[in-house]
CSV table of C-alpha atoms in Angstrom, one decimal:
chain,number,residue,atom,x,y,z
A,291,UNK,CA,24.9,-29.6,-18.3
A,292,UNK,CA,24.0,-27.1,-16.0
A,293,UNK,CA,20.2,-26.3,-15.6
A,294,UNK,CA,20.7,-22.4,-15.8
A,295,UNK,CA,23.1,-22.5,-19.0
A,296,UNK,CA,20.2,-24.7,-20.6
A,297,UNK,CA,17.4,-22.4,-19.8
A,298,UNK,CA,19.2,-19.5,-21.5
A,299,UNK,CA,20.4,-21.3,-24.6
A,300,UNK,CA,17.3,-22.5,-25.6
A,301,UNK,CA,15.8,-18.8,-24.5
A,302,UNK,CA,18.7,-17.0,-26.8
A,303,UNK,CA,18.2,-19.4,-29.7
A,304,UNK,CA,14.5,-18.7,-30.4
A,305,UNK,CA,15.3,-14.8,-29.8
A,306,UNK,CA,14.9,-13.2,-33.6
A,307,UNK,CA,14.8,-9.4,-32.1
A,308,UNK,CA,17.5,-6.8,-33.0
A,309,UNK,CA,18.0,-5.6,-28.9
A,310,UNK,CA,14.9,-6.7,-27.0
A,311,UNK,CA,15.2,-9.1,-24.7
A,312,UNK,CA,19.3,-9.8,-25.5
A,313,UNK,CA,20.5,-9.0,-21.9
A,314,UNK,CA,19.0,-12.3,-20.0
A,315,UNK,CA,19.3,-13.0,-16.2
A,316,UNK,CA,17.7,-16.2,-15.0
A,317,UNK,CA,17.5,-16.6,-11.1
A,318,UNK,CA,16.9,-20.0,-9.5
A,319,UNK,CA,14.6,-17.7,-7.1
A,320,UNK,CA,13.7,-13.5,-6.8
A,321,UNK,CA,11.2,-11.3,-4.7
A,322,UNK,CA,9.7,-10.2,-7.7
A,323,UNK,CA,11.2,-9.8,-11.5
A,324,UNK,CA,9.5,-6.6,-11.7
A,325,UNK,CA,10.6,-5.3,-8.9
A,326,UNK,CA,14.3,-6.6,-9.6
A,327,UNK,CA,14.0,-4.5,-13.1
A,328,UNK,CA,13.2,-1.1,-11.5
A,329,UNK,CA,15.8,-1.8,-9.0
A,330,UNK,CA,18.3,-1.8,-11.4
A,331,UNK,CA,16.8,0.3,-13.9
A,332,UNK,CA,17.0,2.7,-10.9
A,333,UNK,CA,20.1,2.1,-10.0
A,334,UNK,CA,21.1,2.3,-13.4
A,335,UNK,CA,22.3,-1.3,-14.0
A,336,UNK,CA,20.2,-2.7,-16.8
A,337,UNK,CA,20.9,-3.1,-19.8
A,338,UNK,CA,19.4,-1.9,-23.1
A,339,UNK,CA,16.4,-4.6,-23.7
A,340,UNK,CA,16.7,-6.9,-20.0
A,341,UNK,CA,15.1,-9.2,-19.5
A,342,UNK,CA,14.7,-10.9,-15.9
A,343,UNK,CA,13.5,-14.8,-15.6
A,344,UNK,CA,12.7,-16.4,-12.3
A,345,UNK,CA,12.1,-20.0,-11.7
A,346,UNK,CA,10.5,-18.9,-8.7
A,347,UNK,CA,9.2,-15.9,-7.3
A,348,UNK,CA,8.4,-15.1,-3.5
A,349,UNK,CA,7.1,-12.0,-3.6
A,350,UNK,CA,4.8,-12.2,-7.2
A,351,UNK,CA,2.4,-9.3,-8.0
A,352,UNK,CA,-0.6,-8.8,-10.2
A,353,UNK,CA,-2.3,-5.5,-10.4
A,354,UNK,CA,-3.7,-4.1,-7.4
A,355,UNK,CA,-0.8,-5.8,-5.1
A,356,UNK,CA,-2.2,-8.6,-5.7
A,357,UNK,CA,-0.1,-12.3,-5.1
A,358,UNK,CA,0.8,-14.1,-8.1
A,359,UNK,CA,1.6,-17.6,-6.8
A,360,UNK,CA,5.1,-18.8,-8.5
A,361,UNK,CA,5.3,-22.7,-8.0
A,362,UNK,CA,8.8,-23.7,-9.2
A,363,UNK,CA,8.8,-24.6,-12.4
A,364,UNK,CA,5.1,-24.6,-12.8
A,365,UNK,CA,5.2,-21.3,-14.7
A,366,UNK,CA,6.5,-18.6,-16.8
A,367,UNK,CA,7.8,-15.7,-14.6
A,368,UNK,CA,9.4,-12.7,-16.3
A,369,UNK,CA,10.1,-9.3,-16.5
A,370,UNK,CA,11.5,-6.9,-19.6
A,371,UNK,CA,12.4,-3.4,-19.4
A,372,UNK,CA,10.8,-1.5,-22.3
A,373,UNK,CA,12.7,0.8,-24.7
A,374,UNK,CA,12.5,4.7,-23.7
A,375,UNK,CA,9.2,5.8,-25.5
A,376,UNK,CA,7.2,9.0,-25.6
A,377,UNK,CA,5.2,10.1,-22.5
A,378,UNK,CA,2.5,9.8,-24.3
A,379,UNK,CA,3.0,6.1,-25.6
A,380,UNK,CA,3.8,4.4,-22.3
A,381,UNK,CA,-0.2,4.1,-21.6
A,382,UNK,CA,-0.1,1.9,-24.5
A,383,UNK,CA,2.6,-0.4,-23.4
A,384,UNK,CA,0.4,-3.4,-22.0
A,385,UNK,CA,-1.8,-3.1,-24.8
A,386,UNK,CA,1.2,-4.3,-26.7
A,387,UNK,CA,2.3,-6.9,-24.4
A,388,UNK,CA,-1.1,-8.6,-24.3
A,389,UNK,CA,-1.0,-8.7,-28.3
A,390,UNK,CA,2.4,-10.1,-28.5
A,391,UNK,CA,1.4,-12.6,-25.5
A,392,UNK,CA,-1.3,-13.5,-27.1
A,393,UNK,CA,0.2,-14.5,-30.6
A,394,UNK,CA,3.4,-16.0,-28.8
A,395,UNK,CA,0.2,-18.7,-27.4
A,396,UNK,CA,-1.2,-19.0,-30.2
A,397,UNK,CA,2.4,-20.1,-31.9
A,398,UNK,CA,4.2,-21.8,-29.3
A,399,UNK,CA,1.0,-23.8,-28.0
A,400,UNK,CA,-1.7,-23.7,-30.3
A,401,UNK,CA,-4.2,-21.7,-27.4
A,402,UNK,CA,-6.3,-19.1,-28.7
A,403,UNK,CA,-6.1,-16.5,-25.5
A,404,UNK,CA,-8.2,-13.2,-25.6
A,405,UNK,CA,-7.2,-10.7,-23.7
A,406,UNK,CA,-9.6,-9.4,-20.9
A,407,UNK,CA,-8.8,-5.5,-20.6
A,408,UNK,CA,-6.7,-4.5,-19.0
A,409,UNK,CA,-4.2,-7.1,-18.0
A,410,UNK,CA,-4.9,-10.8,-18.3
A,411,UNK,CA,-5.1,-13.4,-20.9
A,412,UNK,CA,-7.8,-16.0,-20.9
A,413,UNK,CA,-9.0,-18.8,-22.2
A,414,UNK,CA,-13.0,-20.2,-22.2
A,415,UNK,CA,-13.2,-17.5,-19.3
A,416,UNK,CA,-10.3,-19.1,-17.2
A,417,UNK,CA,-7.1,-17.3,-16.1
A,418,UNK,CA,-4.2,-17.9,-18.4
A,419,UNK,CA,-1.8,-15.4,-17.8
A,420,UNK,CA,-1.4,-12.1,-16.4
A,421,UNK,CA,0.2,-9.6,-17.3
A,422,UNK,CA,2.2,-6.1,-15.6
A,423,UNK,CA,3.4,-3.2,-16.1
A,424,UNK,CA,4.6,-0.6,-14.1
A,425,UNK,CA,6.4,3.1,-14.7
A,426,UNK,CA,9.9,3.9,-13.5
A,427,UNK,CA,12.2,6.6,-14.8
A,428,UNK,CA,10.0,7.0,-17.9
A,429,UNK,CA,10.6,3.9,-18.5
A,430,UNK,CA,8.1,0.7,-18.1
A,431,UNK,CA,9.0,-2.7,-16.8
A,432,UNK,CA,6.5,-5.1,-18.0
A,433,UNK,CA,5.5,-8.3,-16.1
A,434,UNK,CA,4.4,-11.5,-17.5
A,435,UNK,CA,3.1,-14.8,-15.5
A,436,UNK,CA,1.8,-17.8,-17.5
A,437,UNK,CA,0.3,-20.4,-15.9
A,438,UNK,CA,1.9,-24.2,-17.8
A,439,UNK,CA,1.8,-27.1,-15.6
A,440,UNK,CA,-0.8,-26.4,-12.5
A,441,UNK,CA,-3.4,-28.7,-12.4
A,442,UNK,CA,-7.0,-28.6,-11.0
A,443,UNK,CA,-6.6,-29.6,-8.0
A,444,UNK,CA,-3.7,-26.4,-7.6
A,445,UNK,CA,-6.6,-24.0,-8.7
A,446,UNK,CA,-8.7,-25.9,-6.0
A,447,UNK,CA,-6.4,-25.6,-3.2
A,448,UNK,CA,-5.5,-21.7,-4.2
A,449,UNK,CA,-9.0,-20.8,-4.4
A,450,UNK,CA,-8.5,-19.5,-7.9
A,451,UNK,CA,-12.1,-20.9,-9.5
A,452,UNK,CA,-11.3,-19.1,-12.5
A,453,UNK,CA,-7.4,-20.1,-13.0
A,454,UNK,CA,-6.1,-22.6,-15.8
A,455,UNK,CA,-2.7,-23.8,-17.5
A,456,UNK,CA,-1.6,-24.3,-20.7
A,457,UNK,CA,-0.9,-28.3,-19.6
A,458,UNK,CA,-5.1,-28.3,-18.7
A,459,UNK,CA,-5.9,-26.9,-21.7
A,460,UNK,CA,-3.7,-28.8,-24.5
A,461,UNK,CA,-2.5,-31.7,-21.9
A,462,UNK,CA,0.9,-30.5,-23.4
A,463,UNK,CA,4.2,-29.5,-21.7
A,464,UNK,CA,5.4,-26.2,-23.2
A,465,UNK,CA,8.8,-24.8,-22.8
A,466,UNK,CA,9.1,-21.9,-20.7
A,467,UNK,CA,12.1,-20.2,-22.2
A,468,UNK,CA,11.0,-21.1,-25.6
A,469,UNK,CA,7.1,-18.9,-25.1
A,470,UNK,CA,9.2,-16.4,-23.1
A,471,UNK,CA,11.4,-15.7,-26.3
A,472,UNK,CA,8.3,-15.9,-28.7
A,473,UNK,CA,6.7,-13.0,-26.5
A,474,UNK,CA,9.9,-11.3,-26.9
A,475,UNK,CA,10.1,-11.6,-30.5
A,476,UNK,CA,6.4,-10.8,-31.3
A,477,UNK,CA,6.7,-7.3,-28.7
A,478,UNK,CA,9.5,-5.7,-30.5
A,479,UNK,CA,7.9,-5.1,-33.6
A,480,UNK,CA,5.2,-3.4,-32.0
A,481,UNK,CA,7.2,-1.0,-29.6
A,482,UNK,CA,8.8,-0.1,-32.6
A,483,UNK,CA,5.7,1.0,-34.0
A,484,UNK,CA,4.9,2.8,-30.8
A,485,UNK,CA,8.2,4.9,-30.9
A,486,UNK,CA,7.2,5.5,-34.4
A,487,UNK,CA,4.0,7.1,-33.2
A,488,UNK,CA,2.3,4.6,-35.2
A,489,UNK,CA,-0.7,2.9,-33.0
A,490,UNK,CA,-3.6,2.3,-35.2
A,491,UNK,CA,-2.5,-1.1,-36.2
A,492,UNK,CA,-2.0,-1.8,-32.3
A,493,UNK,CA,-5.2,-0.6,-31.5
A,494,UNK,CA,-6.8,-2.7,-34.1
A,495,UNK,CA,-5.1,-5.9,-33.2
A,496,UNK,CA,-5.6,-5.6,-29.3
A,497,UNK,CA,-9.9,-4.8,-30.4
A,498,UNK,CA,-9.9,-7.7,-32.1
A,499,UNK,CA,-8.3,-10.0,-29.3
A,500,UNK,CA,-10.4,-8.2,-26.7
A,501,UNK,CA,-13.1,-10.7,-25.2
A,502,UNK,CA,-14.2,-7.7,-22.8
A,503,UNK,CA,-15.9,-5.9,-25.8
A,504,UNK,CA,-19.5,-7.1,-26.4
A,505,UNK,CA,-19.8,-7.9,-22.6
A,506,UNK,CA,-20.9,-7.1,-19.5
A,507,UNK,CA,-18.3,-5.6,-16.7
A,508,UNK,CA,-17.9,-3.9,-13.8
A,509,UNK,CA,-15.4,-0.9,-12.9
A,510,UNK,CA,-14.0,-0.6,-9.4
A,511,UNK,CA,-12.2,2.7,-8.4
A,512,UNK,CA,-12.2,4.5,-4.6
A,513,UNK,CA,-14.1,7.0,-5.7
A,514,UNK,CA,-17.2,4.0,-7.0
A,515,UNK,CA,-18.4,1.0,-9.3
A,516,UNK,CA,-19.9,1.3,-12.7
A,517,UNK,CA,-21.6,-1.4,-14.3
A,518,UNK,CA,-21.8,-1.7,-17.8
A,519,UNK,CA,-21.3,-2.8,-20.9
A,520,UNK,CA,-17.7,-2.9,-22.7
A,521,UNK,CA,-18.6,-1.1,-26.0
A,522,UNK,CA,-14.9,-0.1,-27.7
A,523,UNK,CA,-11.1,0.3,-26.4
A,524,UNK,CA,-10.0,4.0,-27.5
A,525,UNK,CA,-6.7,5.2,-29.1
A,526,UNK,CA,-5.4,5.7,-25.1
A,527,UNK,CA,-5.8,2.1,-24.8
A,528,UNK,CA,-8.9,2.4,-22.5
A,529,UNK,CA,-11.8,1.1,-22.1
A,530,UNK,CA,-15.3,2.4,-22.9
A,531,UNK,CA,-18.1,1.4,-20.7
A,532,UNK,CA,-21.7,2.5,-22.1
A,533,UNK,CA,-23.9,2.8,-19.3
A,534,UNK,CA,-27.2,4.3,-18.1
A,535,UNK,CA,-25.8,8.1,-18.0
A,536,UNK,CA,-23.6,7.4,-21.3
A,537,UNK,CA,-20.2,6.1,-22.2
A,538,UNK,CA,-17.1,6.5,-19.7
A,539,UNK,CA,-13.8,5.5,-20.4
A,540,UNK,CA,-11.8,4.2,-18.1
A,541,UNK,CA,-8.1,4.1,-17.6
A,542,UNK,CA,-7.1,2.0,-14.4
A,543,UNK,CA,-8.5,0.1,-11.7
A,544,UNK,CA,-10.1,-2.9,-11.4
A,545,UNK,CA,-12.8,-3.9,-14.4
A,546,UNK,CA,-14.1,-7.5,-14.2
A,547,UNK,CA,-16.0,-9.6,-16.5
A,548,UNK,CA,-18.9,-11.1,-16.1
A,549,UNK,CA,-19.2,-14.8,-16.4
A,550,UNK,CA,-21.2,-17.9,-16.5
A,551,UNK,CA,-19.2,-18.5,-13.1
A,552,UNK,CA,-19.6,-15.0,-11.8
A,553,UNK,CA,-17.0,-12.1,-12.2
A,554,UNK,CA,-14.0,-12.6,-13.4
């Protein structure tokens, strides 16, 4: 049977959602399944809830234009393009993909991740997944990488002292397009609630998954660092550093954790 056709079938039959995630395209190899999206979200080509799946990627970003290393069929590589939402809501659309990530881990693999604001999921201070999203149209196309079958000696040899799988931390194999639809399934729910206007819940959920709060960090911007410590994420969905001249929330850039290893 055709490797493609299998992919998507198990994908499809552990969707649940009513339109999220229904339009599936899985390439052997892209540049970037985020960038894909907004091409064709541009272009006006996607579909209501698509999703893009790459067994590979050559050209995978994390925040800051960072590379995301895509070993074939080492890893979860996807893209979904939200539902249209209020202006105002769309800040608040990785909060809810770093909850529904973050459940979708703990049911598919049994992995407690918390989420380390803004963007990635970790486990015992290690590098799970990461996560992206990006504006286009008024629309956001939201990026999600999970590490599953890398071993040490990959993290070695990509100088990523902080990186881990899910296949080093349960010694399981997971299926890719089986967490892919869980994170699907567990997200719509919450955007729902977002185009409701309803965040409080989200807010809630994404504090108590947060391993940031309680802990020290450091903000990078151009205009400075502040060093600090984590104290709260606020209904924007940022996060509020208490330092020596107060409390400063902060909305992008780089924020890293401190560690028994350094920053993360």
């Amino acid at each position: 049977m055709n490797e493609s056709f299998t992919y998507l079938a198990e994908y499809l039959s552990a969707l649940h959602t009513r339109e999220l995630g229904r339009a599936p395209e899985l390439f052997d190899t892209l540049d970037s399944t985020n960038a894909y999206l907004k091409r064709e979200h541009t272009a006006g080509r996607a579909p209501a809830g698509a999703v893009a799946i790459a067994l590979r990627q050559t050209a995978g970003r994390g925040r800051l234009g960072r590379t995301w290393e895509s070993i074939p069929g080492a890893g979860l590589y996807f893209s979904l393009l939200a539902p249209r939402l209020p202006m105002e809501r769309l800040s608040l659309v990785p909060v809810a993909v770093g909850v529904a990530a973050a459940a979708a881990l703990q049911e598919i693999a049994e992995v407690t991740a918390g989420i380390k604001w803004p963007n990635d999921l970790i486990v015992s201070d290690r590098k799970l997944s990461g996560i992206l999203c990006e504006g286009v149209l008024g629309r956001a196309v939201c990026g999600i990488g999970v590490n599953l079958l890398q071993d040490a000696a990959f993290f070695v040899r990509a100088e990523l002292p902080h990186g881990t799988s899910l296949l080093l931390e349960t010694g399981r194999v997971v299926s890719a397009p089986r967490l892919a639809a869980e994170i699907v399934n567990r997200l719509e729910p919450w955007l729902d609630e977002l185009s409701a206007g309803k965040i409080d819940a989200l807010i809630d959920r994404f504090r108590e998954n947060c391993v940031s709060i309680g802990r020290e960090v450091r903000a990078i911007s151009p205009t400075g660092e502040l060093a600090g410590i984590a104290v709260d994420v606020d209904a924007e969905g940022r996060l509020v550093i208490e330092h020596a001249d107060g409390c400063t929330a902060v909305s992008a850039g780089e924020v890293q954790l401190r560690t028994v290893r350094g920053y993360l």
